[in-house]
Coordinates of C-alpha atoms and ligand atoms in Angstrom, one line a residue:
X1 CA 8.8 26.3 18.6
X2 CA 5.4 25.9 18.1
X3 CA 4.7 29.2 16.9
X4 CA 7.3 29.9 13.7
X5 CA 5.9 31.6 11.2
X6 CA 6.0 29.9 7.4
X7 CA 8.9 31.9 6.2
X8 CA 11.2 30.3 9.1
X9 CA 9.7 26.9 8.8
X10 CA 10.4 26.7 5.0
X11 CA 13.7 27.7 5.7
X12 CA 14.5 25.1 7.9
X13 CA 12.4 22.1 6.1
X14 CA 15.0 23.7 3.5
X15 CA 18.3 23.6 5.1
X16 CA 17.5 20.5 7.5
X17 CA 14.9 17.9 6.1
X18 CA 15.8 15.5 3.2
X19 CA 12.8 14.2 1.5
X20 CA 11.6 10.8 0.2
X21 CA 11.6 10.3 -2.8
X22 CA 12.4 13.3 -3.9
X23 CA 15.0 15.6 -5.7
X24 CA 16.6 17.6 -3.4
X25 CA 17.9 20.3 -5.5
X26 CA 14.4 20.9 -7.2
X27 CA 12.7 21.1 -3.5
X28 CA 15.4 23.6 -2.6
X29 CA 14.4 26.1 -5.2
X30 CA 10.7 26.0 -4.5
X31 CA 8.5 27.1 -1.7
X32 CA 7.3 24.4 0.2
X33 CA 3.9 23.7 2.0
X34 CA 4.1 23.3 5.7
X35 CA 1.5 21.4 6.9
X36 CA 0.6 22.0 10.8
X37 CA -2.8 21.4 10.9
X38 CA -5.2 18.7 9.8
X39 CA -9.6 18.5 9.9
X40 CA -11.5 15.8 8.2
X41 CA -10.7 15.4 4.6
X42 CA -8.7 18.3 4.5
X43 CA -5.1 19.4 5.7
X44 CA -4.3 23.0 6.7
X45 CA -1.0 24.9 6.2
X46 CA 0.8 27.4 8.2
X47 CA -1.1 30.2 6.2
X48 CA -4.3 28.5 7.0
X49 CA -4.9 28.0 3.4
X50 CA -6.8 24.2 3.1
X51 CA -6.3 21.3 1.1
X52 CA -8.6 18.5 0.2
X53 CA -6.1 15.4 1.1
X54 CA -6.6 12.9 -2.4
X55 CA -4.1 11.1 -1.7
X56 CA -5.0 10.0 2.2
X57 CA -1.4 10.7 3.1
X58 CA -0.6 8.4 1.2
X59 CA -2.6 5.9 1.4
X60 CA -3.2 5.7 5.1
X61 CA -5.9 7.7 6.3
X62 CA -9.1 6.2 6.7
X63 CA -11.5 8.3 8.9
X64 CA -10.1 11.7 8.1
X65 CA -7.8 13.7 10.2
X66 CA -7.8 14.3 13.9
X67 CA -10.4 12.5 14.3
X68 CA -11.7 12.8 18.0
X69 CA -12.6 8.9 18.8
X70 CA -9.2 8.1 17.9
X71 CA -7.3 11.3 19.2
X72 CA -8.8 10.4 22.8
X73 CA -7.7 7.0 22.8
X74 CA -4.4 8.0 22.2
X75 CA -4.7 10.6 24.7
X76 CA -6.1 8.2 26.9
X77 CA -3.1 5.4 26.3
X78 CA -0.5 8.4 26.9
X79 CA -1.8 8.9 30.1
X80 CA -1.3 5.0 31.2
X81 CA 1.5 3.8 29.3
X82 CA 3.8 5.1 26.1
X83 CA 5.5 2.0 25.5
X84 CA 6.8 -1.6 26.5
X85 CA 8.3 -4.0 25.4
X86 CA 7.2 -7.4 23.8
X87 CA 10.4 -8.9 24.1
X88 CA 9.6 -10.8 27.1
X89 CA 6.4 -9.1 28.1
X90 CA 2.8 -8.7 27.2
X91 CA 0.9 -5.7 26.9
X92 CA -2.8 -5.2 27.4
X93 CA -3.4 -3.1 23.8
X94 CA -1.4 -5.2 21.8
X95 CA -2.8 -8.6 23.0
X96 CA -6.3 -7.1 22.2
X97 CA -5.4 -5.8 19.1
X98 CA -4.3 -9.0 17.9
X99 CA -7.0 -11.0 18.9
X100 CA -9.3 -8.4 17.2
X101 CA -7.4 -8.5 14.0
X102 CA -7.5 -12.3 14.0
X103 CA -11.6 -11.9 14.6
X104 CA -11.8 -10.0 11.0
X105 CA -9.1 -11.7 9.1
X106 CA -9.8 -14.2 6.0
X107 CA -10.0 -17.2 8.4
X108 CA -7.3 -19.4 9.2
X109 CA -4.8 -16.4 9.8
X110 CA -4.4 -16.6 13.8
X111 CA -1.2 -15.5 15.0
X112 CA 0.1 -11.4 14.8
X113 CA 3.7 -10.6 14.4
X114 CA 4.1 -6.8 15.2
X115 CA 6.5 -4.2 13.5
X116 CA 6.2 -0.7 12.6
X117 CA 6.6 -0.2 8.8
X118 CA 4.7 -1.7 5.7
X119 CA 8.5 -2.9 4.4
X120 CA 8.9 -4.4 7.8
X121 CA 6.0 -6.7 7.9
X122 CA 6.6 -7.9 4.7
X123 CA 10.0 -8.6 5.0
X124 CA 9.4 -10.1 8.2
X125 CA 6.4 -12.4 5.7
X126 CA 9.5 -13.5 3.3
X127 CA 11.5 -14.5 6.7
X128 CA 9.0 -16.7 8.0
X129 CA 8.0 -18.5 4.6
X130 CA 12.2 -19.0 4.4
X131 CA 12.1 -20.8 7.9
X132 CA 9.2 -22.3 7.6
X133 CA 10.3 -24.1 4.9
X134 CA 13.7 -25.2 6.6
X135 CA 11.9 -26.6 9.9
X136 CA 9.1 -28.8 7.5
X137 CA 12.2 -30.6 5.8
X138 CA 12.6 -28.5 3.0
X139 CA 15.7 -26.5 3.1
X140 CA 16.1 -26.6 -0.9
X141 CA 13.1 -23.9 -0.6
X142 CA 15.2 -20.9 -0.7
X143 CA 13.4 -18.7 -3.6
X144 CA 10.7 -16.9 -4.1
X145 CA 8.5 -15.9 -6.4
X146 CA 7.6 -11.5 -6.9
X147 CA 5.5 -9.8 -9.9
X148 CA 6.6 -7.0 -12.6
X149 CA 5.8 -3.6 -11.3
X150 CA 5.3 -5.0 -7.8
X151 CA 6.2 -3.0 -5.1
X152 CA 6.3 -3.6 -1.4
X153 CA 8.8 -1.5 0.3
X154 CA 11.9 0.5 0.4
X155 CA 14.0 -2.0 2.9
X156 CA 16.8 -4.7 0.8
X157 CA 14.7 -7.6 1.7
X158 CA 11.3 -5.6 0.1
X159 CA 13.3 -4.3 -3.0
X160 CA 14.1 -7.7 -3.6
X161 CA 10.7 -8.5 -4.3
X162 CA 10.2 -5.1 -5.8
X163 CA 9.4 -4.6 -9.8
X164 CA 9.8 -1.1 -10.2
X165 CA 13.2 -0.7 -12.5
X166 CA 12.5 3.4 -12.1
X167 CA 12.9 2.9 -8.0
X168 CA 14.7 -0.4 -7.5
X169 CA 17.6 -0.5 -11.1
X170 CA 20.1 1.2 -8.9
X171 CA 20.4 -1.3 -5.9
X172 CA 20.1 -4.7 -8.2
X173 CA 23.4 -5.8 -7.1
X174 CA 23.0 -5.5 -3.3
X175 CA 19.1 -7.5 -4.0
X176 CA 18.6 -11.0 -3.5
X177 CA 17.3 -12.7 -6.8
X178 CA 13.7 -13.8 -7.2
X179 CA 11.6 -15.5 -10.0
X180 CA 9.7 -12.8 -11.6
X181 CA 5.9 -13.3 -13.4
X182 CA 4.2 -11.4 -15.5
X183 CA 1.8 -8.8 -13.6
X184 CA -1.8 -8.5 -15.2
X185 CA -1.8 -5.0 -16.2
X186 CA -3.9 -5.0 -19.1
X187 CA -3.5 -1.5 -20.8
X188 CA -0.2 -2.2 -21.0
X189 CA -0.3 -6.3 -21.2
X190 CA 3.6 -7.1 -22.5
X191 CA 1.7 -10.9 -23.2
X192 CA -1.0 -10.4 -25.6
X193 CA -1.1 -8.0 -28.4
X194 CA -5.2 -7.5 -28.7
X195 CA -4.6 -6.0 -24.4
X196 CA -7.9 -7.1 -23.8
X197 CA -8.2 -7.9 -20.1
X198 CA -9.5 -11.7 -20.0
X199 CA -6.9 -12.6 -22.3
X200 CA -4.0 -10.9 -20.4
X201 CA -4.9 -12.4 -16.6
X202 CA -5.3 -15.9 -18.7
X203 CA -1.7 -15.8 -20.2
X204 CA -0.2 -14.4 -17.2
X205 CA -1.6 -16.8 -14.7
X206 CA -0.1 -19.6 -17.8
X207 CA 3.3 -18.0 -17.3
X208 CA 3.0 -18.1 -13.3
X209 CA 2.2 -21.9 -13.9
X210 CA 5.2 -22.3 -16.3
X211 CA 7.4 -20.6 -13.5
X212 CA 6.3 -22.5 -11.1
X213 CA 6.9 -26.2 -12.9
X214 CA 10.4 -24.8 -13.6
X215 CA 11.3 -23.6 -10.1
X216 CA 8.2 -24.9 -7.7
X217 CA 10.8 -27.4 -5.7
X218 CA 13.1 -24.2 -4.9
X219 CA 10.5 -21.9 -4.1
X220 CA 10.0 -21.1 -0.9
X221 CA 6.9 -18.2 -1.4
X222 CA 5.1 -15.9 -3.7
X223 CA 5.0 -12.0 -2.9
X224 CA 1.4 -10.8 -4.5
X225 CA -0.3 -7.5 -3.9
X226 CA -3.4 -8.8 -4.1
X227 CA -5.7 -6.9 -6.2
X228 CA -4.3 -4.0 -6.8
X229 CA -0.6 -3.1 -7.6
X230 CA -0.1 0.0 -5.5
X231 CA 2.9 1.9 -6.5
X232 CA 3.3 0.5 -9.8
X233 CA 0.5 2.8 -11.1
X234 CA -2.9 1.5 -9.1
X235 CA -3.1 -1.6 -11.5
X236 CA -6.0 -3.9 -11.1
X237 CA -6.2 -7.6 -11.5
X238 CA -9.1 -8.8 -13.3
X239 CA -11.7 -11.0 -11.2
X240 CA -10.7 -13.9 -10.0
X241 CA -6.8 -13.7 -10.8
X242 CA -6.0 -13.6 -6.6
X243 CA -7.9 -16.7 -6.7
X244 CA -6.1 -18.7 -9.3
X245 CA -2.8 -17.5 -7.7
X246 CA -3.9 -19.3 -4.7
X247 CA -4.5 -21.8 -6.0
X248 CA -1.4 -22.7 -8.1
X249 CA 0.6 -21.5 -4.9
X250 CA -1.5 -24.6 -3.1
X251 CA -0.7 -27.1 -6.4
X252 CA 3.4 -26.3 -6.1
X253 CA 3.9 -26.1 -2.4
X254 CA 3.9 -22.4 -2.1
X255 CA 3.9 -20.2 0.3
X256 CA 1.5 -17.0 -0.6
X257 CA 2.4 -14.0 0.9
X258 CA -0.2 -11.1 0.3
X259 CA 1.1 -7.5 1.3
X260 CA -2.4 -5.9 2.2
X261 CA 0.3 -2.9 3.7
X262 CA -2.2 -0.8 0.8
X263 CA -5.7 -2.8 0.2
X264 CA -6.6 -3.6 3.9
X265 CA -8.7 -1.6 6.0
X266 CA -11.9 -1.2 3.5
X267 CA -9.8 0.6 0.6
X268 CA -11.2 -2.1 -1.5
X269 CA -14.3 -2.1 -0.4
X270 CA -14.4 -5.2 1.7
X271 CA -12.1 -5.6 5.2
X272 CA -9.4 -7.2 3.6
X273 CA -8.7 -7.4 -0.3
X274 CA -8.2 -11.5 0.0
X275 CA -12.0 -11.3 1.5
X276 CA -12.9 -10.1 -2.3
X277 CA -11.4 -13.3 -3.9
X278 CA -12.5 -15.2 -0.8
X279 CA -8.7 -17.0 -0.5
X280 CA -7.0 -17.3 2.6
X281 CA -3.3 -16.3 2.2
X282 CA -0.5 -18.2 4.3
X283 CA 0.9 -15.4 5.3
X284 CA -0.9 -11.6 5.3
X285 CA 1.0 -8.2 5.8
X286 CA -0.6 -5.4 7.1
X287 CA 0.2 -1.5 8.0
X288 CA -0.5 2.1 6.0
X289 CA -4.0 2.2 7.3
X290 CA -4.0 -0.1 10.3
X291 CA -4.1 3.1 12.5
X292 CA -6.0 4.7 10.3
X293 CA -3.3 7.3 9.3
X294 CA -2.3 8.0 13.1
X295 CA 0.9 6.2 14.2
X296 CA 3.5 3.3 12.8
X297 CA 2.1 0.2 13.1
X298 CA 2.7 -3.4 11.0
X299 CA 1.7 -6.6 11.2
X300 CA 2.1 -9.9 9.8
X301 CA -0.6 -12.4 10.3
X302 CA 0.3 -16.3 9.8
X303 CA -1.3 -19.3 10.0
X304 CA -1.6 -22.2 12.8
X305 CA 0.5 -24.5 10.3
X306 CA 3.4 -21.6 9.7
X307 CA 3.3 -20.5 13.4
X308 CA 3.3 -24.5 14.7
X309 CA 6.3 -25.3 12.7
X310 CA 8.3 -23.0 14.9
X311 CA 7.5 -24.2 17.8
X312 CA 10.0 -26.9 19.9
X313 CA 12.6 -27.3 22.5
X314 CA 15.1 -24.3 23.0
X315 CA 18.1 -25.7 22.5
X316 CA 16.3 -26.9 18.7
X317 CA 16.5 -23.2 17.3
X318 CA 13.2 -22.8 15.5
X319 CA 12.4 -19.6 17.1
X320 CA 11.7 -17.0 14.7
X321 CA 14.8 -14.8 15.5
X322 CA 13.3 -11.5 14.6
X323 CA 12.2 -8.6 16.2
X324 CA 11.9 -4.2 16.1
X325 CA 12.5 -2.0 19.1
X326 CA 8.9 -0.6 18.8
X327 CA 7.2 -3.7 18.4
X328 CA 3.6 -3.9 19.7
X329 CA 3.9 -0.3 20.8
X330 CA 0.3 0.3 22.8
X331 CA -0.1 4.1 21.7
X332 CA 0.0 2.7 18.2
X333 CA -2.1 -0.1 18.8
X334 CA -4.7 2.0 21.2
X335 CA -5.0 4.0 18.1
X336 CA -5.9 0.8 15.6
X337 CA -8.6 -0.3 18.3
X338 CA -10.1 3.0 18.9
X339 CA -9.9 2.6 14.3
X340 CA -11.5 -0.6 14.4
X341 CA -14.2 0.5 16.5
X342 CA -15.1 3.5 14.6
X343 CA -15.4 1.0 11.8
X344 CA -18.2 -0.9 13.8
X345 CA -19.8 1.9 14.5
X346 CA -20.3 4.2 11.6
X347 CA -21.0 0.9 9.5
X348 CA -18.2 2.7 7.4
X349 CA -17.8 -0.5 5.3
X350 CA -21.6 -0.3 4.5
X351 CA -21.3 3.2 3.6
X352 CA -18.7 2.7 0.8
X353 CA -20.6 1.0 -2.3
X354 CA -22.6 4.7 -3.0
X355 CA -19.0 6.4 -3.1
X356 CA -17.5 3.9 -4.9
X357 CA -20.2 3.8 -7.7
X358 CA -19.8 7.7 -7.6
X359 CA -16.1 7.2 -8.1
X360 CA -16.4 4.6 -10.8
X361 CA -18.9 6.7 -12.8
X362 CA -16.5 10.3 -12.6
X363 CA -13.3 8.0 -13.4
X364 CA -15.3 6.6 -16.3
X365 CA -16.2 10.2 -18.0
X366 CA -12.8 11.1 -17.8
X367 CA -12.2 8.9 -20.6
X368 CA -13.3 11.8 -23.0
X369 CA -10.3 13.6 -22.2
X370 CA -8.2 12.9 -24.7
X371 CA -5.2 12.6 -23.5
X372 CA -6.8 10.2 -20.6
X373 CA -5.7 6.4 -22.0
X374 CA -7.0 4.5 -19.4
X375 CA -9.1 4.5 -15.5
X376 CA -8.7 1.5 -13.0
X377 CA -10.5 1.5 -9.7
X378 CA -11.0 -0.8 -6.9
X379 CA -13.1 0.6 -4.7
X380 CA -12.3 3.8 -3.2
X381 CA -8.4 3.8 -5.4
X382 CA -8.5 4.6 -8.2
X383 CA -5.6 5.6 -11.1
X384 CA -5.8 7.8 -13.9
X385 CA -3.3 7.0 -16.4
X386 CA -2.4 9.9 -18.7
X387 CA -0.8 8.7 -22.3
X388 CA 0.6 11.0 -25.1
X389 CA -1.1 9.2 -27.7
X390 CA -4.2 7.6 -26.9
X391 CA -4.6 5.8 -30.0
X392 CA -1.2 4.2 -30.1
X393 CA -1.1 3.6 -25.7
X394 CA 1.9 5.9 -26.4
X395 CA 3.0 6.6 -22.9
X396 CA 4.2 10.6 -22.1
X397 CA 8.2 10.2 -21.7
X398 CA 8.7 10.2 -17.7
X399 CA 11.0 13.3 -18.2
X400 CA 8.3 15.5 -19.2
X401 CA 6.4 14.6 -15.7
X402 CA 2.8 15.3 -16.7
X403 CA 1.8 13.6 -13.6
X404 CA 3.6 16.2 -11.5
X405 CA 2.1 18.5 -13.5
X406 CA -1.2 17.9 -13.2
X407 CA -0.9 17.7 -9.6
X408 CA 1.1 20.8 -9.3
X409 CA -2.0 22.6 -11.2
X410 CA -4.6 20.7 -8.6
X411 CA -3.2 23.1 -6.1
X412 CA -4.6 26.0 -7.4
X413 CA -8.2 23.8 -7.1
X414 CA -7.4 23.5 -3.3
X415 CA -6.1 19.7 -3.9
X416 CA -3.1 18.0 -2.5
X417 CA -2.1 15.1 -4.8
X418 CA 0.8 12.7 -5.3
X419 CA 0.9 11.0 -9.0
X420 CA 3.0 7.7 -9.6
X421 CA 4.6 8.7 -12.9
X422 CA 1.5 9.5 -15.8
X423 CA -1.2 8.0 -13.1
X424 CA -2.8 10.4 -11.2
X425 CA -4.0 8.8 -7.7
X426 CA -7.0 9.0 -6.1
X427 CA -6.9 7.2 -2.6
X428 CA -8.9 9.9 -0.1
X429 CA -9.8 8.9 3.6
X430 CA -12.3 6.4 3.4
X431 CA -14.5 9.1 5.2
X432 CA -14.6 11.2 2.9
X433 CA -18.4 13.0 1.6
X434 CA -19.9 12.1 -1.8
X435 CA -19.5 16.7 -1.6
X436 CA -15.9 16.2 -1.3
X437 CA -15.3 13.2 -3.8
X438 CA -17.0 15.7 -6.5
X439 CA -14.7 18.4 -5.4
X440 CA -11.9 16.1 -5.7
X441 CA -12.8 14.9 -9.2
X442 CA -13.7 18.2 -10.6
X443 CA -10.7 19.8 -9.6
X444 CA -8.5 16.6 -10.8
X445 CA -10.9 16.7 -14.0
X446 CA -10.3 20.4 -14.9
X447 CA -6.0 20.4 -13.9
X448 CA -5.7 17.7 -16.3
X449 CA -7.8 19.7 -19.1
X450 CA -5.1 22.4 -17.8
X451 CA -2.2 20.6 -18.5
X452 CA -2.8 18.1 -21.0
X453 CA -5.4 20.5 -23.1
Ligands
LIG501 C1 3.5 1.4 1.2 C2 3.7 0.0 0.8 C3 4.7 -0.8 1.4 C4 5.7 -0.2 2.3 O1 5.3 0.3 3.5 P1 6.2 1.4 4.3 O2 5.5 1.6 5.5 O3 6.3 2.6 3.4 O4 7.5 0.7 4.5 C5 4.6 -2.1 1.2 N1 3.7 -2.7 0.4 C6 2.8 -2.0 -0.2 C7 1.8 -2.6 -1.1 C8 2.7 -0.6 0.0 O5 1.8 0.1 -0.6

């Protein structure tokens, strides 16, 4: 089966596969790429032709594809053991693993909870905040407190907290309600009518405080991505916002949840986005790149004070009655050690800031296109938000999918890219060469000339 040639594999991807996220009907009348191969920066499809991977697939390669450090460590782990369970057994992977991810955590975050999906860990985050609050006494905590345009995650629980109307309008009823604040994104700041950045972080973090006078007592958590807001068009908080957040989350008796599912693993330029703001969350989620692209893999790092509140006699019930079938699963895990190391030893973290300034300097000029309204970057994300009218913010009508567009068009420049709405995303492997980056950004540069031109 290995050995189909494109025509056949289109035809079944056609007949068999039902996409994410996507429109069927449209994907039934076009000819898909079939990826089967994948090198570095770059994925190959069954015709051999290559594309530079911009978006990381999404969002969770970091040291390019088939990478051989990490390939024989999975090789390796095959050989010894596929899987095992955690219910009522160790592994050796998983128990190093966690200790190493405790080592470069923001400190205070010492206990791993394994799962398999970025939705997953976060859900499993909003669960423990929940019981948490029950065992210390206060089982009025019930609520919990999620941003506009937030997203973290296609599961109820992670809808819930969700702030995407576009994705998440549809299953309101079946959602559990939450108190929603204001997100700083400054183009587009709802709260102040100059949108100037300082002013719209200030007056959101004043809202957050009002919300959390109101409806602190009942409030078991807040749900922050911290930094940037992933799916809800790369938006970046200004300095410092993560850090005020903690701190009002500290003032009411809240729980903060962070969902680093996007952020951690370097994307931001440090370990950890929280590390940037230098805040310890209670609770910290974690998946996308924690194998660096390879396998499934979540986890949800908790505190001594969370993780002690659980403990007690049997018979008591304060065990955290939660738990996935491929939890801990040691190919995964081999995978995020053999990640971790590479990390060490290429000093990839130290090789970042001269790509990122490269990044921040292309993003930048693109502000001459004129139909480029805005550019937010946080170290190696960035988003390219693509307006109608620039003058008036005037956003292009989602219908008319200029985002699609432009990615469509990057094909032709030997890109593969996936835009959320207007915002075209850049998000490559960590890995990638200041050569590529400039291939990247001139091909994105020239499609959207193309289109919007
Ligand atoms: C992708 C993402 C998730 C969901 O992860 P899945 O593995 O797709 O379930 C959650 N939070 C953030 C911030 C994400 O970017």
């Amino acid at each position: 089966m290995d050995t189909l040639d494109t025509k056949t594999l289109q035809e079944y991807d056609r007949r068999y596969v039902w996409h994410p996220f996507t429109q069927m009907k449209e994907w039934e009348s076009e000819e898909p790429i079939v990826i089967t191969r994948g090198e570095g920066s770059y994925l190959i499809d069954s015709d051999g032709n290559r594309y530079l991977d911009g978006v990381g697939s999404i969002w969770t390669n970091v040291h390019g594809h088939c990478k051989k450090e990490i390939n024989d460590a999975v090789k390796r782990q095959v050989e010894k053991l596929e899987h095992s369970t955690l219910l009522g057994l160790a592994n050796d992977k998983a128990a190093i693993l966690a200790k190493r991810l405790v080592d470069i955590a923001p400190p205070g975050l010492c206990k791993v909870f394994y799962s398999d999906n970025g939705s997953t860990a976060v859900e499993i985050g909003i669960k423990m905040a929940f019981q948490y609050q029950q065992h210390r006494g206060k089982p009025e905590k019930t609520r919990f407190i999620s941003f506009r345009n937030a997203y973290h995650g296609d599961t109820i629980g992670a809808v819930s907290v969700g702030g995407i109307d576009i994705f998440h309008g549809v299953f309101r009823p079946l959602l559990f309600p939450t108190v929603q604040a204001p997100s700083p994104h400054c183009y587009r700041c709802e709260l102040s009518p100059e949108r100037n950045s300082e002013t719209c972080g200030r007056l959101c973090l004043k809202e957050l405080e009002r919300l959390m006078e109101l409806h602190g007592p009942e409030t078991a958590g807040l749900v922050i991505e911290p930094l940037v807001q992933g799916a809800g068009g790369m938006i970046v908080q200004p300095d410092g916002f993560v850090r005020r957040v903690r701190k009002l989350c500290d003032r009411y008796d809240i729980l903060m949840i962070a969902d680093e599912v996007a952020v951690g693993f370097g994307r931001t330029g440090t370990m950890f986005a929280c590390e940037k703001e230098g805040i310890t969350p209670d609770i910290m989620a974690l998946s996308k790149g924690i194998t660096a692209g390879y396998l499934p893999l979540a986890a949800t790092l908790a505190t001594q004070k969370i993780y002690d509140a659980f403990l007690g006699e049997y018979r008591e019930l304060r065990t955290f009655f939660h738990g996935h079938t491929f939890t801990g699963n040691p190919i995964a895990c081999a995978a995020a050690l053999a990640s971790l190391d590479i990390f060490e030893e290429e000093r990839l973290l130290d090789n970042l800031p001269h790509k990122i300034s490269y990044l921040k300097e292309r993003l930048k000029a693109l502000l001459d296109i004129p139909h480029v309204g805005d550019v937010r970057q946080a170290g190696m994300c960035g988003g390219i938000e693509l307006v109608k009218d620039k003058e008036s913010r005037e956003p292009y009508p989602w219908e008319e999918r200029v985002g699609i567009e432009v990615c469509r068009e990057a094909r032709k420049h030997g890109l593969f890219l996936r835009p959320l709405g207007n915002v075209i995303v850049v998000f490559p492997p960590l890995s990638i060469s200041i050569e590529e980056l400039k291939q990247l950004l001139d091909g994105i540069e020239d499609s959207i000339k193309a289109v919007t031109g």
